[in-house]
Amino acid sequence: MNVILRNRAFPVLNNRAFDSSFERLVGNLLDNAPLAPRVNVVETAAAYRIEAELPGIVREDVKISVDKKRVSIEAESRVTNEVAEGQKALLTERTARKFGRVFTLPTEVDDAAAVAKLENGVLSLTLPKKAADQPKQITVQ
């Protein structure tokens, strides 16, 4: 049987006020860091398909960039916590959020043929694979 001795010099605080203030501190530090959206990445013979969860995002606030094998997705939700005159906010937890994710795919993609759709908070990105360069035949004259 293992006995765990706790250091009595630092008592464990089981105080809801402490928990709440700690959560606020950590939350404030993390508010500025982009969140990594949950994604599914699927490869077919002709393309890569990426689905990313972007809740509360409108399509105007999504930026997608493709550079050879590297794909970058950035998005930002805009939430205003304005209260109309005569009203008082009792609780405001909704804030603006930034999302960001970068992928390096196994092969280059054809960025000109890429298609992106945003429906119900899910970004669907289809990236066709770039056609492999075929060896060029040179005829001798």
mmCIF file of C-alpha atoms in Angstrom:
data_model
loop_
_atom_site.group_PDB
_atom_site.id
_atom_site.type_symbol
_atom_site.label_atom_id
_atom_site.label_comp_id
_atom_site.label_asym_id
_atom_site.label_seq_id
_atom_site.Cartn_x
_atom_site.Cartn_y
_atom_site.Cartn_z
ATOM 1 C CA MET A 1 0.000 0.000 0.000
ATOM 2 C CA ASN A 2 1.379 3.396 -0.969
ATOM 3 C CA VAL A 3 0.994 6.265 1.421
ATOM 4 C CA ILE A 4 0.936 9.758 -0.014
ATOM 5 C CA LEU A 5 1.941 12.483 2.386
ATOM 6 C CA ARG A 6 0.834 15.977 1.564
ATOM 7 C CA ASN A 7 2.852 19.023 2.451
ATOM 8 C CA ARG A 8 0.896 20.675 5.219
ATOM 9 C CA ALA A 9 2.675 23.979 4.706
ATOM 10 C CA PHE A 10 0.550 24.545 1.576
ATOM 11 C CA PRO A 11 -3.005 23.516 2.386
ATOM 12 C CA VAL A 12 -5.226 22.628 -0.515
ATOM 13 C CA LEU A 13 -7.662 25.433 -1.143
ATOM 14 C CA ASN A 14 -11.142 24.232 -1.805
ATOM 15 C CA ASN A 15 -12.701 27.623 -2.232
ATOM 16 C CA ARG A 16 -15.110 28.436 -5.043
ATOM 17 C CA ALA A 17 -13.912 32.060 -5.142
ATOM 18 C CA PHE A 18 -10.349 30.877 -5.738
ATOM 19 C CA ASP A 19 -11.482 28.470 -8.460
ATOM 20 C CA SER A 20 -13.455 31.230 -10.140
ATOM 21 C CA SER A 21 -10.615 33.760 -10.095
ATOM 22 C CA PHE A 22 -8.161 31.143 -11.351
ATOM 23 C CA GLU A 23 -10.497 30.261 -14.210
ATOM 24 C CA ARG A 24 -10.794 33.961 -15.104
ATOM 25 C CA LEU A 25 -7.001 34.410 -15.046
ATOM 26 C CA VAL A 26 -6.390 31.412 -17.282
ATOM 27 C CA GLY A 27 -9.308 32.398 -19.487
ATOM 28 C CA ASN A 28 -7.943 35.921 -19.944
ATOM 29 C CA LEU A 29 -4.521 34.577 -20.885
ATOM 30 C CA LEU A 30 -6.001 32.179 -23.401
ATOM 31 C CA ASP A 31 -8.504 34.634 -24.904
ATOM 32 C CA ASN A 32 -5.832 36.153 -27.143
ATOM 33 C CA ALA A 33 -4.422 32.810 -28.301
ATOM 34 C CA PRO A 34 -6.076 31.321 -31.388
ATOM 35 C CA LEU A 35 -8.076 28.174 -30.753
ATOM 36 C CA ALA A 36 -7.304 25.136 -32.890
ATOM 37 C CA PRO A 37 -10.592 24.034 -34.434
ATOM 38 C CA ARG A 38 -11.408 20.348 -34.509
ATOM 39 C CA VAL A 39 -10.872 18.945 -37.982
ATOM 40 C CA ASN A 40 -11.212 15.886 -40.163
ATOM 41 C CA VAL A 41 -8.712 15.480 -43.008
ATOM 42 C CA VAL A 42 -9.473 12.861 -45.667
ATOM 43 C CA GLU A 43 -7.386 11.946 -48.704
ATOM 44 C CA THR A 44 -8.833 10.526 -51.907
ATOM 45 C CA ALA A 45 -7.039 9.639 -55.118
ATOM 46 C CA ALA A 46 -7.754 13.092 -56.560
ATOM 47 C CA ALA A 47 -8.011 15.497 -53.611
ATOM 48 C CA TYR A 48 -7.794 16.275 -49.914
ATOM 49 C CA ARG A 49 -10.956 17.165 -48.003
ATOM 50 C CA ILE A 50 -10.741 19.140 -44.772
ATOM 51 C CA GLU A 51 -13.713 19.772 -42.500
ATOM 52 C CA ALA A 52 -13.171 22.213 -39.618
ATOM 53 C CA GLU A 53 -15.539 23.261 -36.844
ATOM 54 C CA LEU A 54 -15.850 27.050 -36.763
ATOM 55 C CA PRO A 55 -18.835 27.854 -34.528
ATOM 56 C CA GLY A 56 -20.210 31.378 -34.715
ATOM 57 C CA ILE A 57 -18.108 32.295 -37.755
ATOM 58 C CA VAL A 58 -19.460 33.963 -40.897
ATOM 59 C CA ARG A 59 -17.753 33.352 -44.228
ATOM 60 C CA GLU A 60 -16.446 36.914 -44.497
ATOM 61 C CA ASP A 61 -14.291 36.296 -41.407
ATOM 62 C CA VAL A 62 -12.546 33.166 -42.734
ATOM 63 C CA LYS A 63 -9.118 33.367 -44.383
ATOM 64 C CA ILE A 64 -7.669 30.344 -46.165
ATOM 65 C CA SER A 65 -4.246 30.335 -47.774
ATOM 66 C CA VAL A 66 -2.543 27.590 -49.754
ATOM 67 C CA ASP A 67 1.175 27.536 -50.527
ATOM 68 C CA LYS A 68 2.217 24.320 -52.277
ATOM 69 C CA LYS A 69 1.721 21.678 -49.529
ATOM 70 C CA ARG A 70 0.905 24.083 -46.708
ATOM 71 C CA VAL A 71 -2.707 25.007 -45.896
ATOM 72 C CA SER A 72 -3.588 27.694 -43.352
ATOM 73 C CA ILE A 73 -7.059 28.370 -41.950
ATOM 74 C CA GLU A 74 -7.749 31.488 -39.867
ATOM 75 C CA ALA A 75 -11.070 32.800 -38.603
ATOM 76 C CA GLU A 76 -12.395 35.263 -36.059
ATOM 77 C CA SER A 77 -15.827 35.546 -34.500
ATOM 78 C CA ARG A 78 -17.093 38.979 -33.614
ATOM 79 C CA VAL A 79 -19.296 39.214 -30.550
ATOM 80 C CA THR A 80 -20.426 42.509 -29.140
ATOM 81 C CA ASN A 81 -21.518 42.582 -25.529
ATOM 82 C CA GLU A 82 -23.323 45.883 -25.825
ATOM 83 C CA VAL A 83 -26.262 46.423 -23.535
ATOM 84 C CA ALA A 84 -29.135 48.630 -24.561
ATOM 85 C CA GLU A 85 -30.057 51.634 -22.481
ATOM 86 C CA GLY A 86 -32.168 50.660 -19.507
ATOM 87 C CA GLN A 87 -30.715 47.146 -19.373
ATOM 88 C CA LYS A 88 -28.071 45.717 -17.068
ATOM 89 C CA ALA A 89 -25.769 42.827 -18.002
ATOM 90 C CA LEU A 90 -25.891 40.129 -15.340
ATOM 91 C CA LEU A 91 -23.464 37.719 -17.029
ATOM 92 C CA THR A 92 -21.310 38.121 -20.139
ATOM 93 C CA GLU A 93 -19.315 35.041 -21.119
ATOM 94 C CA ARG A 94 -19.469 35.293 -24.907
ATOM 95 C CA THR A 95 -16.354 36.884 -26.334
ATOM 96 C CA ALA A 96 -14.699 37.267 -29.703
ATOM 97 C CA ARG A 97 -12.614 34.217 -30.564
ATOM 98 C CA LYS A 98 -9.809 33.538 -32.989
ATOM 99 C CA PHE A 99 -9.338 30.190 -34.675
ATOM 100 C CA GLY A 100 -6.199 29.040 -36.469
ATOM 101 C CA ARG A 101 -4.828 25.819 -37.905
ATOM 102 C CA VAL A 102 -1.979 24.986 -40.299
ATOM 103 C CA PHE A 103 -1.511 21.715 -42.198
ATOM 104 C CA THR A 104 1.315 20.358 -44.283
ATOM 105 C CA LEU A 105 -0.124 17.869 -46.746
ATOM 106 C CA PRO A 106 1.862 15.012 -48.345
ATOM 107 C CA THR A 107 1.601 16.434 -51.874
ATOM 108 C CA GLU A 108 1.073 19.826 -53.478
ATOM 109 C CA VAL A 109 -2.469 20.992 -54.111
ATOM 110 C CA ASP A 110 -3.986 22.941 -56.977
ATOM 111 C CA ASP A 111 -5.005 26.150 -55.219
ATOM 112 C CA ALA A 112 -6.766 27.482 -58.331
ATOM 113 C CA ALA A 113 -9.287 24.606 -58.217
ATOM 114 C CA ALA A 114 -9.843 24.671 -54.437
ATOM 115 C CA VAL A 115 -13.428 24.961 -53.163
ATOM 116 C CA ALA A 116 -14.474 26.173 -49.688
ATOM 117 C CA LYS A 117 -17.975 26.150 -48.170
ATOM 118 C CA LEU A 118 -19.155 27.211 -44.714
ATOM 119 C CA GLU A 119 -22.464 25.784 -43.498
ATOM 120 C CA ASN A 120 -23.782 25.538 -39.934
ATOM 121 C CA GLY A 121 -20.397 26.325 -38.404
ATOM 122 C CA VAL A 122 -18.499 23.690 -40.416
ATOM 123 C CA LEU A 123 -15.948 24.703 -43.042
ATOM 124 C CA SER A 124 -15.631 22.172 -45.892
ATOM 125 C CA LEU A 125 -12.484 22.619 -47.943
ATOM 126 C CA THR A 126 -11.765 20.522 -51.046
ATOM 127 C CA LEU A 127 -8.196 20.754 -52.326
ATOM 128 C CA PRO A 128 -7.513 18.878 -55.577
ATOM 129 C CA LYS A 129 -4.052 17.349 -55.829
ATOM 130 C CA LYS A 130 -1.721 19.003 -58.294
ATOM 131 C CA ALA A 131 -1.089 16.888 -61.381
ATOM 132 C CA ALA A 132 2.361 15.348 -61.311
ATOM 133 C CA ASP A 133 4.744 16.747 -63.859
ATOM 134 C CA GLN A 134 5.187 14.242 -66.660
ATOM 135 C CA PRO A 135 8.637 13.778 -68.130
ATOM 136 C CA LYS A 136 8.960 15.712 -71.349
ATOM 137 C CA GLN A 137 10.008 13.855 -74.442
ATOM 138 C CA ILE A 138 12.443 15.625 -76.739
ATOM 139 C CA THR A 139 12.781 14.440 -80.301
ATOM 140 C CA VAL A 140 16.211 14.380 -81.873
ATOM 141 C CA GLN A 141 16.453 16.172 -85.200
#
